[in-house]
Short mmCIF file of C-alpha atoms and ligand atoms in Angstrom, two decimals:
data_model
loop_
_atom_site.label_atom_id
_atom_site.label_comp_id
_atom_site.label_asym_id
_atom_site.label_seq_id
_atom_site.Cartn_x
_atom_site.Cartn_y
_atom_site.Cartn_z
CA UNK A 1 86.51 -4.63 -201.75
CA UNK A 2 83.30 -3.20 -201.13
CA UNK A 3 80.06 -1.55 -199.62
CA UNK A 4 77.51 -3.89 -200.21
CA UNK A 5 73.19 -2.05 -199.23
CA UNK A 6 70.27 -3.83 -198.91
CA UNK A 7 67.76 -1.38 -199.28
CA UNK A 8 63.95 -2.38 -198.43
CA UNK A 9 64.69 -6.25 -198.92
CA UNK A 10 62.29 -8.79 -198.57
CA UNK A 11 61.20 -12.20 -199.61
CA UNK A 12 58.62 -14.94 -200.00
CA UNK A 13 59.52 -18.29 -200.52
CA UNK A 14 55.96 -18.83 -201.33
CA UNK A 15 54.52 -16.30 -203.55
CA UNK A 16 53.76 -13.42 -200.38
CA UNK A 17 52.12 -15.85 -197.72
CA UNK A 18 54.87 -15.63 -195.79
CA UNK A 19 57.97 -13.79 -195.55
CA UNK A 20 61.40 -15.42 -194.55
CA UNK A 21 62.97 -11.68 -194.02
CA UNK A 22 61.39 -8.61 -194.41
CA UNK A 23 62.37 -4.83 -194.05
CA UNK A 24 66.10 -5.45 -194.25
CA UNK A 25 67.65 -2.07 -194.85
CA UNK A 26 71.42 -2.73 -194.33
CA UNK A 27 75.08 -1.47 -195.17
CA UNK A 28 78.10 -3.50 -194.78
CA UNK A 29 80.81 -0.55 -194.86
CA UNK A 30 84.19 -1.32 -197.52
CA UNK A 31 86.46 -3.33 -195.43
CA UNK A 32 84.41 -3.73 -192.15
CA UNK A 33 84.46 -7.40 -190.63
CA UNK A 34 80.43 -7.97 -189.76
CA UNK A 35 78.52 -10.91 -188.79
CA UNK A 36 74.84 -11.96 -189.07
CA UNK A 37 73.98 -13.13 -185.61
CA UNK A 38 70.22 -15.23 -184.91
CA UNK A 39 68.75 -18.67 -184.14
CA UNK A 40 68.16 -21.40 -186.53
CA UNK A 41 65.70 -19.89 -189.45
CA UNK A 42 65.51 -16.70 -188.71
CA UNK A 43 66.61 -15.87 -192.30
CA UNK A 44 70.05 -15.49 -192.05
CA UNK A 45 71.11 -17.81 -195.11
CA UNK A 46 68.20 -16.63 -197.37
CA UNK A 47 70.13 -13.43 -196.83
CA UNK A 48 73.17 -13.96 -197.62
CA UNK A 49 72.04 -16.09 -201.05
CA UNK A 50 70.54 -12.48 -201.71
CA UNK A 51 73.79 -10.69 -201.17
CA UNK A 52 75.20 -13.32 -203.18
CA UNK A 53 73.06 -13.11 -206.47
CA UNK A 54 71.95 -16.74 -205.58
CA UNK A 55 68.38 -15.55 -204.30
CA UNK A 56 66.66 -12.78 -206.88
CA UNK A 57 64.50 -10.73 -203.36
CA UNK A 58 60.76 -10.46 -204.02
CA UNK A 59 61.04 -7.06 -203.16
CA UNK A 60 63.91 -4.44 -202.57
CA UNK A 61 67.07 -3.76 -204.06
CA UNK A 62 70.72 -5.10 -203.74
CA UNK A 63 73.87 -2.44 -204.01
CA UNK A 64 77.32 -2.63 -204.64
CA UNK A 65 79.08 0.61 -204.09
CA UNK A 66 76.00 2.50 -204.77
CA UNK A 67 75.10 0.35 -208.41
CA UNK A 68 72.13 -1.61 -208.49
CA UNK A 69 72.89 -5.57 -208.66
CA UNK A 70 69.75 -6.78 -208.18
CA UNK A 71 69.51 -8.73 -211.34
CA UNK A 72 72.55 -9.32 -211.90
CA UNK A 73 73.99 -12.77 -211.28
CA UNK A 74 77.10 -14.31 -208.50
CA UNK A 75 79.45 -14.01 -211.29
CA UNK A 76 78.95 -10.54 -212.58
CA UNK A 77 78.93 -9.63 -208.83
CA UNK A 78 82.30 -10.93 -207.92
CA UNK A 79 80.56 -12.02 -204.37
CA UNK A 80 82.76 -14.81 -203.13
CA UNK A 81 80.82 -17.51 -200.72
CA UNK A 82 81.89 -19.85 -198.03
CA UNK A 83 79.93 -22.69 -197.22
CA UNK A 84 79.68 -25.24 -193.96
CA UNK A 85 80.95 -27.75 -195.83
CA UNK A 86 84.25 -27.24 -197.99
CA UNK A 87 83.42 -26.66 -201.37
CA UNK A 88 87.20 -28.34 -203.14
CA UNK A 89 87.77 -30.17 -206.48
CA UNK A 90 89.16 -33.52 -204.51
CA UNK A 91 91.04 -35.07 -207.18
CA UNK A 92 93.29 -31.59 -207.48
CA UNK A 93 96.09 -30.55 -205.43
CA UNK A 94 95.70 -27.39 -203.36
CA UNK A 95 97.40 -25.84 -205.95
CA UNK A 96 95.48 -25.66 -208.58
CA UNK A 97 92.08 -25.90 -205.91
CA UNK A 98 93.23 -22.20 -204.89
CA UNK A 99 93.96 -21.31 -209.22
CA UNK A 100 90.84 -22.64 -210.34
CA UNK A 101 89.14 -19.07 -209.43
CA UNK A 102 91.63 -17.50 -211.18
CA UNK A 103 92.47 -19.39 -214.67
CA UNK A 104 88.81 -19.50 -214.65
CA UNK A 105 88.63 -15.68 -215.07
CA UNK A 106 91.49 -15.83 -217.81
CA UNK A 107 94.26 -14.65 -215.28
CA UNK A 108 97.49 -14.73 -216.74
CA UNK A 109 99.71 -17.24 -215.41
CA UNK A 110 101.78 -15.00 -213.44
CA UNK A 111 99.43 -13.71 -211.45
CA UNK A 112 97.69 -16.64 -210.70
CA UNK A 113 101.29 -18.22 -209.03
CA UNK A 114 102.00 -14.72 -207.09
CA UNK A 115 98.19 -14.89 -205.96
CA UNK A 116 97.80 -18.46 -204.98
CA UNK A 117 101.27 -18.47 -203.48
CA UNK A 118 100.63 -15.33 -201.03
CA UNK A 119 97.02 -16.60 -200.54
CA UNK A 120 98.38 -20.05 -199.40
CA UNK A 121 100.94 -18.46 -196.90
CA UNK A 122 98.47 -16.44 -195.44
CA UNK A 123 96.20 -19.61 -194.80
CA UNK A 124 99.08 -22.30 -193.91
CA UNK A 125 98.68 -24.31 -197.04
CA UNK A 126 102.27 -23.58 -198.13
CA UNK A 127 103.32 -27.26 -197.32
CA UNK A 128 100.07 -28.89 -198.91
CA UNK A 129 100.27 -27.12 -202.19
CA UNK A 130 101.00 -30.14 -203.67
CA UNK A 131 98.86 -32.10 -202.21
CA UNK A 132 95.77 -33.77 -203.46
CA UNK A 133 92.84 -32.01 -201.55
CA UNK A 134 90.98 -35.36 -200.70
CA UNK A 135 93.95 -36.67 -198.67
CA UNK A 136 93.98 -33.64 -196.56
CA UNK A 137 90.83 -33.16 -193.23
CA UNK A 138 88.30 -31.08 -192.62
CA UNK A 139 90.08 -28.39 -191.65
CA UNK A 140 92.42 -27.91 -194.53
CA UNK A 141 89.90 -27.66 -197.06
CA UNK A 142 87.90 -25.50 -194.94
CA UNK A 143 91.27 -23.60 -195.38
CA UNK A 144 91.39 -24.00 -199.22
CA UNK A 145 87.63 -23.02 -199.04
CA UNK A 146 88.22 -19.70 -197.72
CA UNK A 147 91.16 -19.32 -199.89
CA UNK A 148 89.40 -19.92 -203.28
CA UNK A 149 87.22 -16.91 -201.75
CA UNK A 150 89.85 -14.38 -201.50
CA UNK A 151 92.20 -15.47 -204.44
CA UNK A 152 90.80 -13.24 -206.60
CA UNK A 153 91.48 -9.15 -206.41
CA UNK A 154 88.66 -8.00 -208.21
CA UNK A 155 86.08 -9.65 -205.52
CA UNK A 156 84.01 -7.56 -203.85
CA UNK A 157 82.79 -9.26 -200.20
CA UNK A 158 83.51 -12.51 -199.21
CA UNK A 159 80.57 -14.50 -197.17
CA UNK A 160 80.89 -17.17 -194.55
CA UNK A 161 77.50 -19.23 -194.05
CA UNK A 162 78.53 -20.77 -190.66
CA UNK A 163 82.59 -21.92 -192.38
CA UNK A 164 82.94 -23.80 -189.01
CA UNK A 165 80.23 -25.89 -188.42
CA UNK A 166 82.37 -28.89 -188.98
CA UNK A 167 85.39 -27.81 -187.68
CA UNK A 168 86.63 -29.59 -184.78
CA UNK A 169 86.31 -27.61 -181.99
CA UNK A 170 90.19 -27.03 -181.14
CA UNK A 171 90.59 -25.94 -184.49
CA UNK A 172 87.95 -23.83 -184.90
CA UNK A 173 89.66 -21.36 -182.52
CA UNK A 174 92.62 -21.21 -184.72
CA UNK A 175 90.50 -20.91 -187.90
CA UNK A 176 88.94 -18.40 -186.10
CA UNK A 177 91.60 -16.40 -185.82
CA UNK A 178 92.99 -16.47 -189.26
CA UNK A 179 90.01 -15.08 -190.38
CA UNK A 180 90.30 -12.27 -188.20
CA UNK A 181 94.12 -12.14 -189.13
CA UNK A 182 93.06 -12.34 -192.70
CA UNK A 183 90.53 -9.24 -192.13
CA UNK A 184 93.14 -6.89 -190.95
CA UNK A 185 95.85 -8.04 -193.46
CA UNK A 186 93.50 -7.24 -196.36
CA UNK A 187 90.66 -4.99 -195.12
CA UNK A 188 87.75 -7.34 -196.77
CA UNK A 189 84.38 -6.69 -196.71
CA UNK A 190 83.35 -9.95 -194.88
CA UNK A 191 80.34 -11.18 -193.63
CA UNK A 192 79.91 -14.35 -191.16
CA UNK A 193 76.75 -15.93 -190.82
CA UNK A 194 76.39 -17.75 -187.57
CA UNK A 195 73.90 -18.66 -184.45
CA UNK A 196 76.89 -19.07 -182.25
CA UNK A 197 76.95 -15.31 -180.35
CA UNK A 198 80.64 -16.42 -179.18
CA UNK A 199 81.41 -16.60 -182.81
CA UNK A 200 80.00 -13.42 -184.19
CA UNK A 201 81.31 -11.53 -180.94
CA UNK A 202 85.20 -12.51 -181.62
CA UNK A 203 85.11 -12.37 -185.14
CA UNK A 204 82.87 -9.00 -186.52
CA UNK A 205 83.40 -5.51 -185.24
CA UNK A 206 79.57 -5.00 -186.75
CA UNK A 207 76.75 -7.48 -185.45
CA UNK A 208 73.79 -7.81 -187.03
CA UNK A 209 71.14 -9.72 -184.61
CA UNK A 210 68.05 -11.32 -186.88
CA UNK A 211 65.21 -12.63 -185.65
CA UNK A 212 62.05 -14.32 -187.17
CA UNK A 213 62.66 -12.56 -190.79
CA UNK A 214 64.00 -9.26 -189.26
CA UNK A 215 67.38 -7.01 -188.47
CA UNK A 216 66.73 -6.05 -184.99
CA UNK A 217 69.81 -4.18 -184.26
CA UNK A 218 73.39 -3.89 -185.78
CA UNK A 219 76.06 -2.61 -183.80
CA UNK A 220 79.34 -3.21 -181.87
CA UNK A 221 79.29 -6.46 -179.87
CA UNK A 222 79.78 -4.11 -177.17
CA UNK A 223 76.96 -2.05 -177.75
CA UNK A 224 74.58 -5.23 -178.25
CA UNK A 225 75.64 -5.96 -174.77
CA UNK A 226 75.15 -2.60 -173.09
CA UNK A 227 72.35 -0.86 -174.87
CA UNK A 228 69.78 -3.99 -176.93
CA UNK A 229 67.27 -2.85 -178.98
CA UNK A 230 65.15 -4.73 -178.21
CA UNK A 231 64.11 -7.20 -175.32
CA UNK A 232 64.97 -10.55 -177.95
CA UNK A 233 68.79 -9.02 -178.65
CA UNK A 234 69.48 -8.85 -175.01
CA UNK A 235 68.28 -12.47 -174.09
CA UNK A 236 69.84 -13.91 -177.15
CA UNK A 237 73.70 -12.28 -176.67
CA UNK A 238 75.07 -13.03 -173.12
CA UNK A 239 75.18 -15.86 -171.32
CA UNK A 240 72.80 -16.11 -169.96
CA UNK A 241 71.04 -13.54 -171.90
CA UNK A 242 69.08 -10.47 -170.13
CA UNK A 243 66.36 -10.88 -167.57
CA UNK A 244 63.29 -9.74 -169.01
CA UNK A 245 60.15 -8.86 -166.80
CA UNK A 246 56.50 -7.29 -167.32
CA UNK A 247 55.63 -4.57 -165.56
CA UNK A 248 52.98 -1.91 -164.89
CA UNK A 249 54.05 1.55 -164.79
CA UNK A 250 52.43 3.30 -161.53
CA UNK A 251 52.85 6.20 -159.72
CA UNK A 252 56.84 7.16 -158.90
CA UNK A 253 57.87 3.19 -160.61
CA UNK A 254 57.15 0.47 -162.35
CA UNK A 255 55.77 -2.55 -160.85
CA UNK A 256 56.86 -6.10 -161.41
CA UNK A 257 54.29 -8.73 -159.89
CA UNK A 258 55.39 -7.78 -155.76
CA UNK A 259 58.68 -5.82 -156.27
CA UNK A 260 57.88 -2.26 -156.57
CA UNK A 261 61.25 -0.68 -158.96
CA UNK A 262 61.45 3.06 -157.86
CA UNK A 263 62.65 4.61 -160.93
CA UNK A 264 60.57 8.19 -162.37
CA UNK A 265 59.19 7.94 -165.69
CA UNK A 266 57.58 10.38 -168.09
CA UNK A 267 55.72 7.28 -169.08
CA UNK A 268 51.34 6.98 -169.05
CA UNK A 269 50.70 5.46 -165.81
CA UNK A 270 48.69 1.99 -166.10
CA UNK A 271 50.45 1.25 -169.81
CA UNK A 272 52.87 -2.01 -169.82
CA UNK A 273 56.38 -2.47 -170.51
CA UNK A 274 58.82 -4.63 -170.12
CA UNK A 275 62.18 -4.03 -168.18
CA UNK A 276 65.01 -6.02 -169.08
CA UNK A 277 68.26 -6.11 -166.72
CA UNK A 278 71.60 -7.96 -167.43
CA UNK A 279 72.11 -10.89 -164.42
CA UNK A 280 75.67 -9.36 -164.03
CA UNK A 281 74.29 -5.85 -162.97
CA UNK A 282 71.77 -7.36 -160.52
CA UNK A 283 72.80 -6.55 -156.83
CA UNK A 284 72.35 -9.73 -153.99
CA UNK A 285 73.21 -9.57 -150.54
CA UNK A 286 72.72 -11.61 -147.65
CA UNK A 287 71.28 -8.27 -145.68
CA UNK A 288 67.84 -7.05 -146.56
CA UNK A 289 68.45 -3.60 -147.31
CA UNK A 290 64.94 -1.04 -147.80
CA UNK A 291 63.26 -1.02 -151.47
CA UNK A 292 65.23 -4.52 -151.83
CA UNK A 293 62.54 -8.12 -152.37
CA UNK A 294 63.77 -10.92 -150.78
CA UNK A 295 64.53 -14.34 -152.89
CA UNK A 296 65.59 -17.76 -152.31
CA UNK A 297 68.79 -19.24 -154.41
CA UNK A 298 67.66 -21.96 -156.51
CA UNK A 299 70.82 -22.80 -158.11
CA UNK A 300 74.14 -22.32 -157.85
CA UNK A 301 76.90 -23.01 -161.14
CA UNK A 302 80.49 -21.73 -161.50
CA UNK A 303 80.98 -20.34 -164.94
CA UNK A 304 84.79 -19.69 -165.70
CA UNK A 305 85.53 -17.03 -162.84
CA UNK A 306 81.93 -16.07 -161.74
CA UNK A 307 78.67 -17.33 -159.73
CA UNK A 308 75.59 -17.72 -161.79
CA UNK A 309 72.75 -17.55 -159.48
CA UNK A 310 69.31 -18.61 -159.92
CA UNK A 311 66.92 -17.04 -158.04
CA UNK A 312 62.84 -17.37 -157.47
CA UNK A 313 60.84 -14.57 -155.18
CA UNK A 314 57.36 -15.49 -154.77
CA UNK A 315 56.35 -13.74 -158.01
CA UNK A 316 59.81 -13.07 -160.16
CA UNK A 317 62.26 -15.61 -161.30
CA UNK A 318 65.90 -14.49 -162.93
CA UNK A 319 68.86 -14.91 -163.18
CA UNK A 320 72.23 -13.16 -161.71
CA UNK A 321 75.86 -12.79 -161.89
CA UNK A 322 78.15 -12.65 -158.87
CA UNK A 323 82.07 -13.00 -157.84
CA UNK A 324 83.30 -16.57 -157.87
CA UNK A 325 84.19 -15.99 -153.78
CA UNK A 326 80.38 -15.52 -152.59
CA UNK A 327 79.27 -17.97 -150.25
CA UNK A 328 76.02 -18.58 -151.27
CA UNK A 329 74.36 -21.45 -151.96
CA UNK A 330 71.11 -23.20 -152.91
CA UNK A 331 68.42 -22.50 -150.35
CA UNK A 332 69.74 -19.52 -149.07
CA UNK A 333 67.11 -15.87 -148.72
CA UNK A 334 68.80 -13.48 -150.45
CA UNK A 335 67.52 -9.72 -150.80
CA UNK A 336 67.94 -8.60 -154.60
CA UNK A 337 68.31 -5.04 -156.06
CA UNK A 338 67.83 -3.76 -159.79
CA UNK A 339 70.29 -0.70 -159.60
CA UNK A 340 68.46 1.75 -161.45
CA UNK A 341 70.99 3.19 -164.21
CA UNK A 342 71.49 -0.83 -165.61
CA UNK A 343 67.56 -1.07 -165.69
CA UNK A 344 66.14 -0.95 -169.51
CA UNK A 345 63.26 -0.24 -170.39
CA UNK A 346 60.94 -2.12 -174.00
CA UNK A 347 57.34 -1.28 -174.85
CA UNK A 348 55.03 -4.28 -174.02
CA UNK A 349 55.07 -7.71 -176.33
CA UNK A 350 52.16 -5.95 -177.99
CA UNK A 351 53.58 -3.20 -178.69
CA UNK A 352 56.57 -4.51 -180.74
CA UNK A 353 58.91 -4.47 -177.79
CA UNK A 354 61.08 -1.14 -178.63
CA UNK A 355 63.05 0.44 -176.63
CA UNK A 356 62.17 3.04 -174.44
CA UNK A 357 64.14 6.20 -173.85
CA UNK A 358 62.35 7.77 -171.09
CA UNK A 359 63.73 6.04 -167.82
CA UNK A 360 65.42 8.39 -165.01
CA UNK A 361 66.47 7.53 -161.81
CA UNK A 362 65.46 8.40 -158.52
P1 ATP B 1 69.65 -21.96 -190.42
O1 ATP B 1 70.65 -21.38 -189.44
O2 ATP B 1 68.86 -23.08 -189.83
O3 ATP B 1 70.24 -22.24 -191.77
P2 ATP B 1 68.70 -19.39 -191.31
O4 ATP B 1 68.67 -18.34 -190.27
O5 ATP B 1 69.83 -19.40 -192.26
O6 ATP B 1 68.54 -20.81 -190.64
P3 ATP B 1 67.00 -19.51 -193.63
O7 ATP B 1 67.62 -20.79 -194.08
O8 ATP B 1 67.29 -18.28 -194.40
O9 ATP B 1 67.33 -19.24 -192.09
O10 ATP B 1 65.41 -19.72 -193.55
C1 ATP B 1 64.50 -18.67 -193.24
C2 ATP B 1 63.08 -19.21 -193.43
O11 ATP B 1 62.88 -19.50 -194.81
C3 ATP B 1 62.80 -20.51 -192.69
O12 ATP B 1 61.48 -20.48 -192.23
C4 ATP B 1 63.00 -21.58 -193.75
O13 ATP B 1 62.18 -22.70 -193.47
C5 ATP B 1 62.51 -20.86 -195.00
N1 ATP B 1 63.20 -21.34 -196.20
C6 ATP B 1 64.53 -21.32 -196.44
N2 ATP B 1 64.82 -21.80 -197.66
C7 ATP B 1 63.65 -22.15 -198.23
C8 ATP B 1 63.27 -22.69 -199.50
N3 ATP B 1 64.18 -22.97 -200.43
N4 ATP B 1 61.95 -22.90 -199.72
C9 ATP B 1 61.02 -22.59 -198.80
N5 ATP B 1 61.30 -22.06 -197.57
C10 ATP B 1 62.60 -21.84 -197.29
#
């Protein structure tokens, strides 16, 4: 396998009016399971057609371990692709579905039986092999799919454009994790283009998170979580995402419409940010407590062992995460905290919404 750049990529489906992605400057590291994370045409497929040799880039460059690929084409790149929908011959048997890759390289024939052979125990096809591939479901030839991508030794990244789509949804769990299993048996360079955050999260160890044409942040899915770049990456992974608020940043805090946030900042008083806060980190008690702003519960919903809350003061509205055991209910005044050290801080919407490093506690 591979390290596959993008270096300065961008392109224009219609001659530079607009740009479907733009200042992509990425590296997929040789072996490292990643995963292009973002909501419906953000750019993610147009991406991956680039990696692929499918999609020349208007501008920027495309390398494989350091050589320029640019113009060269899917074949000469050895790029493998996985579609939504299976891509199998119907009318051949799984066995010669998972050779076809190979003979049509020249293979010798030897190779081509040890290779589709391990290839088909890895993936469960062993008792299908001689099966015709239209009499087998979606799943299967999802299966032989991903197999025809990895058949081959001399491929250099295999890419799944969102392989599950039509997957039932018990079996996408198991699919799931024979990817993963595949991953760490062969250290591919593999990169899974979905919108589903539960999907990127479980499978990729490297996250990519796109939005409207651009790479907003790649990093662990435990780093997206913790530390977002930027206000969009926290809404968009968690569930529910981050609370996001404006504020005004006055003397010894920030203000957010009533609630004064007492945190010191080396930023210009009177400029605007946003703060962004995860609803698991937000404090609620039944006691008002000093500094705290009283709310009322909106909404109460168990979701798997926990309380999501929804909550309205007069001026803020959010969302919050509590044990499954509190006894609170809709209706209820609640007093609400933001403890400092979980609050984040993102230049205004204006402003590009970047993350600030300035924040300290009082
Ligand atoms: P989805 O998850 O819906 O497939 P995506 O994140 O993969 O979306 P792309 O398919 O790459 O996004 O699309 C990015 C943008 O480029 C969208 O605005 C889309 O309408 C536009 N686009 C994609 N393909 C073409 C094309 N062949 N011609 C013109 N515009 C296109």
């Amino acid at each position: 396998m591979a390290t596959v750049e993008l270096v300065n990529v961008a392109h224009s489906y219609d001659g530079g009016t607009t740009y479907a992605v733009r200042d992509i400057n990425l590296t997929w590291e040789d072996g490292v399971a990643s995963a292009l994370l973002g909501p419906s045409g953000c750019g993610k497929t147009t991406l991956l057609k680039i990696i692929s040799g499918l999609l020349k880039p208007s501008e920027g460059q495309v390398l494989i371990d350091g050589q320029d690929v640019t113009a060269q084409s899917p074949r000469e790149r050895n790029v493998a692709q996985v579609f939504q929908f299976p891509v199998v011959y119907e009318t051949l048997n799984v066995y010669n579905n998972l050779a076809f890759p190979l003979r049509n390289r020249g293979v010798d024939e030897a190779e081509v039986d040890r290779n589709v052979r391990a290839v088909a125990e890895m993936l469960e096809l062993t008792p299908y092999l001689k099966k015709r591939a239209n009499r087998l479901g979606a799943a299967e030839k999802q299966r032989i799919s991903m197999g025809r991508g990895i058949v081959r030794s001399d491929t250099t990244a295999v890419l799944f454009d969102e392989p599950l789509t039509i997957i039932d949804p018990h079996q996408k769990w198991h699919l799931r994790r024979k990817l993963k299993e595949l991953h760490q048996r062969l250290n591919l360079t593999m990169i899974y283009v979905t919108h589903d955050q539960h999907e990127a999260l479980t499978f990729a160890d490297q996250v990519t998170v796109m939005d409207a044409g651009e790479a907003l942040q790649t990093a662990s899915p435990e780093e997206l979580h913790t530390q977002p770049a930027a206000p969009f990456v926290g809404y968009f992974i968690g569930s529910p995402g981050m609370n996001l608020f404006e504020g005004k940043v006055v003397v010894s805090g920030i203000q957010l419409a009533d609630y004064h946030l007492a945190l010191a900042t080396d930023l210009v008083e009177g400029s605007s940010v946003q703060v962004g806060i995860r609803p698991e980190y937000i404090q609620v008690s039944k006691d008002a407590h000093e500094g705290w702003f009283a709310a009322t519960v909106t909404r109460t919903m168990l979701t798997g062992n926990a309380l999501m809350l929804e909550l309205a003061s007069d001026s803020l509205q959010l969302k919050a995460i509590v044990p499954e055991e509190s006894p609170l209910q809709a209706g209820e005044t609640v007093y609400v905290h933001f403890p400092h050290d979980k609050v984040l801080l993102y230049s205004s919407r204006k402003d590009g919404g970047k993350r600030l490093e300035t924040q300290v506690a009082v």
